[in-house]
Amino acid sequence: MAPKAKPSAEKVAKAVKGAVSRKVKKVRNNVHFFKPKTLMKRREPKYPRRSVESRQRMDKYRIIQCPVTTESAMKKIEEINTLVFLVDIKATKLNIKAAVKELYDVKCAKVNTLIRPDGKKKAYVHLTQDYDALDVANRIGII
């Protein structure tokens, strides 16, 4: 045990004999302080924070509420190959397009929307040339 203690005693003696060194203060050349980039580990939780995954609340049945069957809507079906629906106020044009495709198996060329004065959203769904709005309306049961 004694032979091992000797080198450390020599180091201490050398340090005591030497001059006391002062820590040099770092000269800052910039007024902005940047936080040092340290190791960032990925989170590995022990348990899930939510017991059940959240489901999508805007499904196709909530997006499209009902078709509009007014005279002006019928005129659009017959003349300009367009279906008119009342849709959820939060539905986007892309959501409406996807919902119409899923529900009625038709391809939409374009969707125009407006919010009526009573606060409901109305969507004009223009169908492509491959599909006839009159046939789709018959299948839905509008006409």
Short mmCIF file of N, CA and C in Angstrom, two decimals:
data_model
loop_
_atom_site.label_atom_id
_atom_site.label_comp_id
_atom_site.label_asym_id
_atom_site.label_seq_id
_atom_site.Cartn_x
_atom_site.Cartn_y
_atom_site.Cartn_z
N MET A 1 0.82 -1.19 0.00
CA MET A 1 0.00 0.00 0.00
C MET A 1 0.86 1.27 0.00
N ALA A 2 1.96 1.24 0.72
CA ALA A 2 2.85 2.40 0.83
C ALA A 2 3.46 2.78 -0.51
N PRO A 3 3.92 1.81 -1.36
CA PRO A 3 4.53 2.22 -2.62
C PRO A 3 3.56 2.99 -3.53
N LYS A 4 2.28 2.66 -3.50
CA LYS A 4 1.32 3.34 -4.36
C LYS A 4 1.06 4.76 -3.88
N ALA A 5 1.13 5.00 -2.61
CA ALA A 5 0.84 6.32 -2.05
C ALA A 5 1.95 7.32 -2.38
N LYS A 6 3.14 6.84 -2.66
CA LYS A 6 4.28 7.70 -2.89
C LYS A 6 4.10 8.63 -4.11
N PRO A 7 3.66 8.11 -5.28
CA PRO A 7 3.52 9.02 -6.42
C PRO A 7 2.53 10.16 -6.17
N SER A 8 1.45 9.90 -5.48
CA SER A 8 0.49 10.96 -5.23
C SER A 8 1.07 11.99 -4.28
N ALA A 9 1.89 11.53 -3.29
CA ALA A 9 2.53 12.46 -2.36
C ALA A 9 3.51 13.36 -3.11
N GLU A 10 4.21 12.81 -4.08
CA GLU A 10 5.15 13.60 -4.87
C GLU A 10 4.42 14.67 -5.68
N LYS A 11 3.25 14.30 -6.23
CA LYS A 11 2.45 15.27 -7.01
C LYS A 11 2.02 16.44 -6.14
N VAL A 12 1.57 16.09 -4.92
CA VAL A 12 1.11 17.13 -4.00
C VAL A 12 2.27 18.05 -3.64
N ALA A 13 3.43 17.45 -3.37
CA ALA A 13 4.61 18.25 -3.00
C ALA A 13 5.01 19.18 -4.14
N LYS A 14 4.94 18.68 -5.36
CA LYS A 14 5.30 19.48 -6.54
C LYS A 14 4.33 20.65 -6.70
N ALA A 15 3.03 20.38 -6.45
CA ALA A 15 2.01 21.41 -6.58
C ALA A 15 2.19 22.49 -5.53
N VAL A 16 2.56 22.09 -4.33
CA VAL A 16 2.74 23.06 -3.26
C VAL A 16 3.94 23.95 -3.54
N LYS A 17 5.02 23.39 -4.09
CA LYS A 17 6.22 24.15 -4.39
C LYS A 17 5.99 25.14 -5.53
N GLY A 18 5.15 24.75 -6.52
CA GLY A 18 4.93 25.59 -7.70
C GLY A 18 4.12 26.83 -7.37
N ALA A 19 4.11 27.77 -8.31
CA ALA A 19 3.35 29.00 -8.13
C ALA A 19 1.86 28.72 -8.25
N VAL A 20 1.04 29.51 -7.57
CA VAL A 20 -0.41 29.35 -7.61
C VAL A 20 -0.91 29.92 -8.94
N SER A 21 -1.59 29.08 -9.71
CA SER A 21 -2.07 29.54 -11.02
C SER A 21 -3.49 30.08 -10.89
N ARG A 22 -3.73 31.20 -11.48
CA ARG A 22 -5.08 31.79 -11.47
C ARG A 22 -5.83 31.32 -12.73
N LYS A 23 -7.16 31.17 -12.57
CA LYS A 23 -7.98 30.76 -13.72
C LYS A 23 -8.17 31.98 -14.62
N VAL A 24 -7.89 31.81 -15.89
CA VAL A 24 -8.01 32.92 -16.83
C VAL A 24 -9.47 33.11 -17.20
N LYS A 25 -9.96 34.35 -17.13
CA LYS A 25 -11.34 34.64 -17.47
C LYS A 25 -11.48 34.69 -18.99
N LYS A 26 -12.53 34.06 -19.52
CA LYS A 26 -12.72 34.00 -20.97
C LYS A 26 -13.15 35.37 -21.48
N VAL A 27 -12.50 35.80 -22.53
CA VAL A 27 -12.84 37.09 -23.13
C VAL A 27 -14.01 36.86 -24.08
N ARG A 28 -15.10 37.60 -23.86
CA ARG A 28 -16.29 37.46 -24.70
C ARG A 28 -16.24 38.52 -25.80
N ASN A 29 -16.33 38.07 -27.03
CA ASN A 29 -16.25 38.97 -28.18
C ASN A 29 -17.63 39.30 -28.74
N ASN A 30 -18.66 38.70 -28.17
CA ASN A 30 -20.00 38.82 -28.72
C ASN A 30 -20.97 39.08 -27.58
N VAL A 31 -21.97 39.92 -27.79
CA VAL A 31 -22.93 40.21 -26.72
C VAL A 31 -23.99 39.13 -26.58
N HIS A 32 -24.14 38.25 -27.59
CA HIS A 32 -25.16 37.20 -27.54
C HIS A 32 -24.60 35.94 -26.91
N PHE A 33 -25.41 35.34 -26.06
CA PHE A 33 -24.99 34.08 -25.44
C PHE A 33 -25.72 32.94 -26.13
N PHE A 34 -24.97 31.95 -26.58
CA PHE A 34 -25.55 30.79 -27.22
C PHE A 34 -25.44 29.61 -26.28
N LYS A 35 -26.60 28.98 -26.03
CA LYS A 35 -26.62 27.84 -25.13
C LYS A 35 -25.78 26.71 -25.73
N PRO A 36 -24.92 26.10 -24.94
CA PRO A 36 -24.08 25.02 -25.49
C PRO A 36 -24.92 23.85 -25.99
N LYS A 37 -24.51 23.26 -27.10
CA LYS A 37 -25.23 22.13 -27.67
C LYS A 37 -24.78 20.87 -26.94
N THR A 38 -25.66 20.33 -26.12
CA THR A 38 -25.33 19.12 -25.37
C THR A 38 -26.07 17.93 -25.96
N LEU A 39 -25.82 16.79 -25.44
CA LEU A 39 -26.43 15.56 -25.96
C LEU A 39 -27.93 15.56 -25.71
N MET A 40 -28.73 15.39 -26.78
CA MET A 40 -30.18 15.32 -26.66
C MET A 40 -30.62 13.89 -26.93
N LYS A 41 -31.14 13.24 -25.93
CA LYS A 41 -31.58 11.86 -26.11
C LYS A 41 -33.06 11.83 -26.45
N ARG A 42 -33.46 10.81 -27.22
CA ARG A 42 -34.88 10.63 -27.54
C ARG A 42 -35.62 10.18 -26.31
N ARG A 43 -36.89 10.53 -26.22
CA ARG A 43 -37.69 10.10 -25.09
C ARG A 43 -38.00 8.62 -25.20
N GLU A 44 -37.86 7.93 -24.11
CA GLU A 44 -38.22 6.52 -24.05
C GLU A 44 -39.11 6.32 -22.84
N PRO A 45 -40.40 6.63 -22.99
CA PRO A 45 -41.29 6.58 -21.82
C PRO A 45 -41.50 5.15 -21.32
N LYS A 46 -41.71 5.05 -20.03
CA LYS A 46 -41.93 3.74 -19.42
C LYS A 46 -43.36 3.24 -19.70
N TYR A 47 -44.29 4.18 -19.89
CA TYR A 47 -45.68 3.81 -20.16
C TYR A 47 -46.28 4.87 -21.09
N PRO A 48 -47.32 4.51 -21.85
CA PRO A 48 -47.94 5.50 -22.74
C PRO A 48 -48.70 6.55 -21.94
N ARG A 49 -48.63 7.79 -22.36
CA ARG A 49 -49.31 8.87 -21.64
C ARG A 49 -50.82 8.84 -21.86
N ARG A 50 -51.24 8.27 -23.00
CA ARG A 50 -52.68 8.11 -23.25
C ARG A 50 -52.96 6.62 -23.36
N SER A 51 -54.02 6.19 -22.71
CA SER A 51 -54.31 4.75 -22.72
C SER A 51 -54.88 4.31 -24.07
N VAL A 52 -55.61 5.19 -24.74
CA VAL A 52 -56.24 4.84 -26.01
C VAL A 52 -55.84 5.88 -27.05
N GLU A 53 -55.57 5.44 -28.28
CA GLU A 53 -55.25 6.38 -29.35
C GLU A 53 -56.49 7.17 -29.73
N SER A 54 -56.29 8.43 -30.09
CA SER A 54 -57.43 9.28 -30.45
C SER A 54 -57.94 8.90 -31.83
N ARG A 55 -59.25 8.90 -31.98
CA ARG A 55 -59.83 8.59 -33.27
C ARG A 55 -60.12 9.89 -34.01
N GLN A 56 -60.23 9.80 -35.32
CA GLN A 56 -60.50 10.98 -36.12
C GLN A 56 -61.98 11.33 -36.00
N ARG A 57 -62.25 12.56 -35.59
CA ARG A 57 -63.63 12.96 -35.35
C ARG A 57 -64.36 13.37 -36.62
N MET A 58 -63.60 13.80 -37.63
CA MET A 58 -64.24 14.23 -38.88
C MET A 58 -64.26 13.06 -39.87
N ASP A 59 -65.21 12.16 -39.71
CA ASP A 59 -65.33 11.07 -40.67
C ASP A 59 -66.26 11.50 -41.80
N LYS A 60 -66.37 10.65 -42.82
CA LYS A 60 -67.12 11.03 -44.02
C LYS A 60 -68.60 11.29 -43.73
N TYR A 61 -69.15 10.64 -42.71
CA TYR A 61 -70.57 10.83 -42.39
C TYR A 61 -70.81 12.14 -41.65
N ARG A 62 -69.80 12.62 -40.95
CA ARG A 62 -69.95 13.91 -40.27
C ARG A 62 -69.67 15.06 -41.22
N ILE A 63 -68.79 14.85 -42.18
CA ILE A 63 -68.45 15.92 -43.13
C ILE A 63 -69.66 16.28 -43.97
N ILE A 64 -70.24 15.26 -44.64
CA ILE A 64 -71.41 15.52 -45.49
C ILE A 64 -72.67 15.23 -44.68
N GLN A 65 -73.44 16.29 -44.42
CA GLN A 65 -74.63 16.13 -43.59
C GLN A 65 -75.85 15.72 -44.41
N CYS A 66 -76.13 16.46 -45.48
CA CYS A 66 -77.29 16.10 -46.31
C CYS A 66 -77.19 16.82 -47.66
N PRO A 67 -77.82 16.26 -48.69
CA PRO A 67 -77.86 16.97 -49.98
C PRO A 67 -78.92 18.07 -49.93
N VAL A 68 -78.71 19.10 -50.73
CA VAL A 68 -79.69 20.20 -50.83
C VAL A 68 -80.60 19.89 -52.01
N THR A 69 -81.92 20.01 -51.79
CA THR A 69 -82.88 19.61 -52.83
C THR A 69 -83.75 20.77 -53.30
N THR A 70 -83.23 21.98 -53.25
CA THR A 70 -83.99 23.13 -53.71
C THR A 70 -84.02 23.16 -55.24
N GLU A 71 -84.85 24.05 -55.79
CA GLU A 71 -84.96 24.16 -57.25
C GLU A 71 -83.63 24.59 -57.88
N SER A 72 -82.95 25.52 -57.22
CA SER A 72 -81.67 25.99 -57.77
C SER A 72 -80.63 24.86 -57.74
N ALA A 73 -80.68 24.02 -56.70
CA ALA A 73 -79.75 22.87 -56.63
C ALA A 73 -80.06 21.86 -57.73
N MET A 74 -81.36 21.64 -58.00
CA MET A 74 -81.76 20.72 -59.07
C MET A 74 -81.29 21.24 -60.44
N LYS A 75 -81.38 22.56 -60.61
CA LYS A 75 -80.94 23.16 -61.85
C LYS A 75 -79.44 22.93 -62.05
N LYS A 76 -78.66 23.05 -60.97
CA LYS A 76 -77.21 22.81 -61.05
C LYS A 76 -76.91 21.35 -61.37
N ILE A 77 -77.70 20.42 -60.80
CA ILE A 77 -77.51 18.99 -61.08
C ILE A 77 -77.72 18.73 -62.57
N GLU A 78 -78.78 19.29 -63.13
CA GLU A 78 -79.14 19.01 -64.52
C GLU A 78 -78.22 19.73 -65.51
N GLU A 79 -77.90 20.98 -65.24
CA GLU A 79 -77.22 21.80 -66.25
C GLU A 79 -75.69 21.79 -66.14
N ILE A 80 -75.16 21.91 -64.92
CA ILE A 80 -73.70 22.05 -64.84
C ILE A 80 -73.03 20.90 -64.09
N ASN A 81 -73.69 19.77 -64.00
CA ASN A 81 -73.08 18.54 -63.46
C ASN A 81 -72.50 18.75 -62.06
N THR A 82 -73.32 19.38 -61.20
CA THR A 82 -72.86 19.75 -59.86
C THR A 82 -73.85 19.26 -58.81
N LEU A 83 -73.33 18.66 -57.75
CA LEU A 83 -74.14 18.26 -56.60
C LEU A 83 -73.97 19.29 -55.50
N VAL A 84 -75.03 19.55 -54.74
CA VAL A 84 -74.98 20.54 -53.67
C VAL A 84 -75.27 19.84 -52.34
N PHE A 85 -74.39 20.05 -51.36
CA PHE A 85 -74.52 19.42 -50.05
C PHE A 85 -74.40 20.45 -48.94
N LEU A 86 -75.06 20.16 -47.81
CA LEU A 86 -74.75 20.86 -46.58
C LEU A 86 -73.65 20.07 -45.90
N VAL A 87 -72.59 20.75 -45.47
CA VAL A 87 -71.44 20.06 -44.88
C VAL A 87 -71.12 20.67 -43.52
N ASP A 88 -70.27 19.97 -42.79
CA ASP A 88 -69.83 20.45 -41.48
C ASP A 88 -69.07 21.76 -41.63
N ILE A 89 -69.24 22.65 -40.68
CA ILE A 89 -68.64 23.99 -40.77
C ILE A 89 -67.12 23.93 -40.77
N LYS A 90 -66.53 22.89 -40.16
CA LYS A 90 -65.07 22.78 -40.08
C LYS A 90 -64.47 22.00 -41.23
N ALA A 91 -65.29 21.46 -42.13
CA ALA A 91 -64.78 20.65 -43.23
C ALA A 91 -64.08 21.53 -44.27
N THR A 92 -62.95 21.06 -44.76
CA THR A 92 -62.24 21.77 -45.81
C THR A 92 -62.66 21.22 -47.17
N LYS A 93 -62.24 21.90 -48.23
CA LYS A 93 -62.59 21.45 -49.57
C LYS A 93 -62.01 20.08 -49.87
N LEU A 94 -60.78 19.84 -49.42
CA LEU A 94 -60.16 18.53 -49.63
C LEU A 94 -60.91 17.44 -48.86
N ASN A 95 -61.35 17.75 -47.64
CA ASN A 95 -62.14 16.78 -46.86
C ASN A 95 -63.44 16.44 -47.58
N ILE A 96 -64.10 17.46 -48.10
CA ILE A 96 -65.38 17.27 -48.80
C ILE A 96 -65.17 16.41 -50.04
N LYS A 97 -64.12 16.71 -50.78
CA LYS A 97 -63.81 15.97 -52.00
C LYS A 97 -63.59 14.48 -51.69
N ALA A 98 -62.82 14.20 -50.63
CA ALA A 98 -62.54 12.82 -50.25
C ALA A 98 -63.80 12.11 -49.76
N ALA A 99 -64.64 12.82 -49.02
CA ALA A 99 -65.86 12.21 -48.48
C ALA A 99 -66.84 11.86 -49.60
N VAL A 100 -66.97 12.75 -50.59
CA VAL A 100 -67.86 12.47 -51.73
C VAL A 100 -67.33 11.28 -52.52
N LYS A 101 -66.03 11.20 -52.68
CA LYS A 101 -65.43 10.07 -53.40
C LYS A 101 -65.71 8.75 -52.68
N GLU A 102 -65.57 8.75 -51.35
CA GLU A 102 -65.81 7.52 -50.57
C GLU A 102 -67.28 7.13 -50.54
N LEU A 103 -68.14 8.12 -50.32
CA LEU A 103 -69.57 7.80 -50.14
C LEU A 103 -70.26 7.43 -51.44
N TYR A 104 -69.98 8.17 -52.51
CA TYR A 104 -70.76 8.01 -53.74
C TYR A 104 -69.97 7.44 -54.91
N ASP A 105 -68.69 7.13 -54.72
CA ASP A 105 -67.85 6.54 -55.77
C ASP A 105 -67.82 7.39 -57.04
N VAL A 106 -67.65 8.69 -56.87
CA VAL A 106 -67.53 9.59 -58.01
C VAL A 106 -66.29 10.44 -57.82
N LYS A 107 -65.78 10.97 -58.93
CA LYS A 107 -64.59 11.80 -58.87
C LYS A 107 -65.00 13.26 -59.01
N CYS A 108 -64.50 14.10 -58.11
CA CYS A 108 -64.83 15.52 -58.13
C CYS A 108 -63.77 16.29 -58.93
N ALA A 109 -64.24 17.21 -59.73
CA ALA A 109 -63.31 18.08 -60.45
C ALA A 109 -62.96 19.28 -59.58
N LYS A 110 -63.95 19.79 -58.84
CA LYS A 110 -63.77 21.02 -58.10
C LYS A 110 -64.81 21.12 -57.01
N VAL A 111 -64.47 21.77 -55.91
CA VAL A 111 -65.43 22.00 -54.82
C VAL A 111 -65.42 23.48 -54.48
N ASN A 112 -66.60 24.08 -54.51
CA ASN A 112 -66.78 25.46 -54.05
C ASN A 112 -67.59 25.43 -52.77
N THR A 113 -67.23 26.28 -51.81
CA THR A 113 -67.98 26.31 -50.55
C THR A 113 -68.39 27.74 -50.23
N LEU A 114 -69.45 27.82 -49.43
CA LEU A 114 -69.87 29.11 -48.89
C LEU A 114 -70.53 28.87 -47.55
N ILE A 115 -70.51 29.88 -46.71
CA ILE A 115 -71.19 29.78 -45.42
C ILE A 115 -72.44 30.62 -45.52
N ARG A 116 -73.58 29.96 -45.28
CA ARG A 116 -74.87 30.62 -45.41
C ARG A 116 -75.09 31.57 -44.23
N PRO A 117 -76.04 32.50 -44.37
CA PRO A 117 -76.32 33.43 -43.26
C PRO A 117 -76.78 32.74 -41.98
N ASP A 118 -77.36 31.54 -42.10
CA ASP A 118 -77.79 30.82 -40.88
C ASP A 118 -76.63 30.07 -40.22
N GLY A 119 -75.41 30.19 -40.79
CA GLY A 119 -74.23 29.61 -40.16
C GLY A 119 -73.85 28.23 -40.65
N LYS A 120 -74.60 27.67 -41.59
CA LYS A 120 -74.26 26.35 -42.12
C LYS A 120 -73.41 26.51 -43.38
N LYS A 121 -72.59 25.50 -43.64
CA LYS A 121 -71.71 25.55 -44.81
C LYS A 121 -72.32 24.74 -45.94
N LYS A 122 -72.30 25.32 -47.14
CA LYS A 122 -72.83 24.65 -48.31
C LYS A 122 -71.69 24.39 -49.29
N ALA A 123 -71.69 23.21 -49.89
CA ALA A 123 -70.62 22.85 -50.82
C ALA A 123 -71.20 22.51 -52.18
N TYR A 124 -70.64 23.13 -53.22
CA TYR A 124 -70.99 22.81 -54.61
C TYR A 124 -69.90 21.88 -55.13
N VAL A 125 -70.26 20.63 -55.41
CA VAL A 125 -69.29 19.63 -55.84
C VAL A 125 -69.45 19.41 -57.34
N HIS A 126 -68.48 19.92 -58.12
CA HIS A 126 -68.49 19.73 -59.57
C HIS A 126 -67.90 18.36 -59.88
N LEU A 127 -68.63 17.54 -60.61
CA LEU A 127 -68.14 16.21 -60.96
C LEU A 127 -67.38 16.26 -62.28
N THR A 128 -66.51 15.27 -62.47
CA THR A 128 -65.77 15.20 -63.73
C THR A 128 -66.71 14.76 -64.85
N GLN A 129 -66.22 14.84 -66.09
CA GLN A 129 -67.05 14.50 -67.25
C GLN A 129 -67.43 13.02 -67.27
N ASP A 130 -66.65 12.18 -66.58
CA ASP A 130 -66.92 10.73 -66.57
C ASP A 130 -68.21 10.38 -65.84
N TYR A 131 -68.60 11.23 -64.90
CA TYR A 131 -69.77 10.93 -64.06
C TYR A 131 -70.88 11.94 -64.33
N ASP A 132 -72.11 11.45 -64.26
CA ASP A 132 -73.28 12.31 -64.47
C ASP A 132 -73.92 12.60 -63.12
N ALA A 133 -74.11 13.87 -62.80
CA ALA A 133 -74.68 14.27 -61.51
C ALA A 133 -76.12 13.79 -61.37
N LEU A 134 -76.84 13.69 -62.48
CA LEU A 134 -78.24 13.24 -62.44
C LEU A 134 -78.31 11.78 -62.00
N ASP A 135 -77.40 10.93 -62.52
CA ASP A 135 -77.37 9.51 -62.11
C ASP A 135 -77.02 9.38 -60.63
N VAL A 136 -76.04 10.16 -60.19
CA VAL A 136 -75.62 10.11 -58.79
C VAL A 136 -76.76 10.57 -57.89
N ALA A 137 -77.47 11.62 -58.31
CA ALA A 137 -78.60 12.14 -57.52
C ALA A 137 -79.71 11.09 -57.43
N ASN A 138 -79.94 10.35 -58.52
CA ASN A 138 -80.94 9.28 -58.47
C ASN A 138 -80.52 8.19 -57.51
N ARG A 139 -79.23 7.85 -57.54
CA ARG A 139 -78.70 6.81 -56.66
C ARG A 139 -78.81 7.22 -55.18
N ILE A 140 -78.54 8.51 -54.91
CA ILE A 140 -78.63 9.01 -53.53
C ILE A 140 -80.09 9.05 -53.09
N GLY A 141 -80.96 9.42 -53.98
CA GLY A 141 -82.39 9.53 -53.64
C GLY A 141 -82.86 10.97 -53.56
N ILE A 142 -82.10 11.88 -54.17
CA ILE A 142 -82.53 13.28 -54.19
C ILE A 142 -83.71 13.45 -55.12
N ILE A 143 -83.63 12.80 -56.29
CA ILE A 143 -84.69 12.97 -57.31
C ILE A 143 -85.61 11.75 -57.25
#
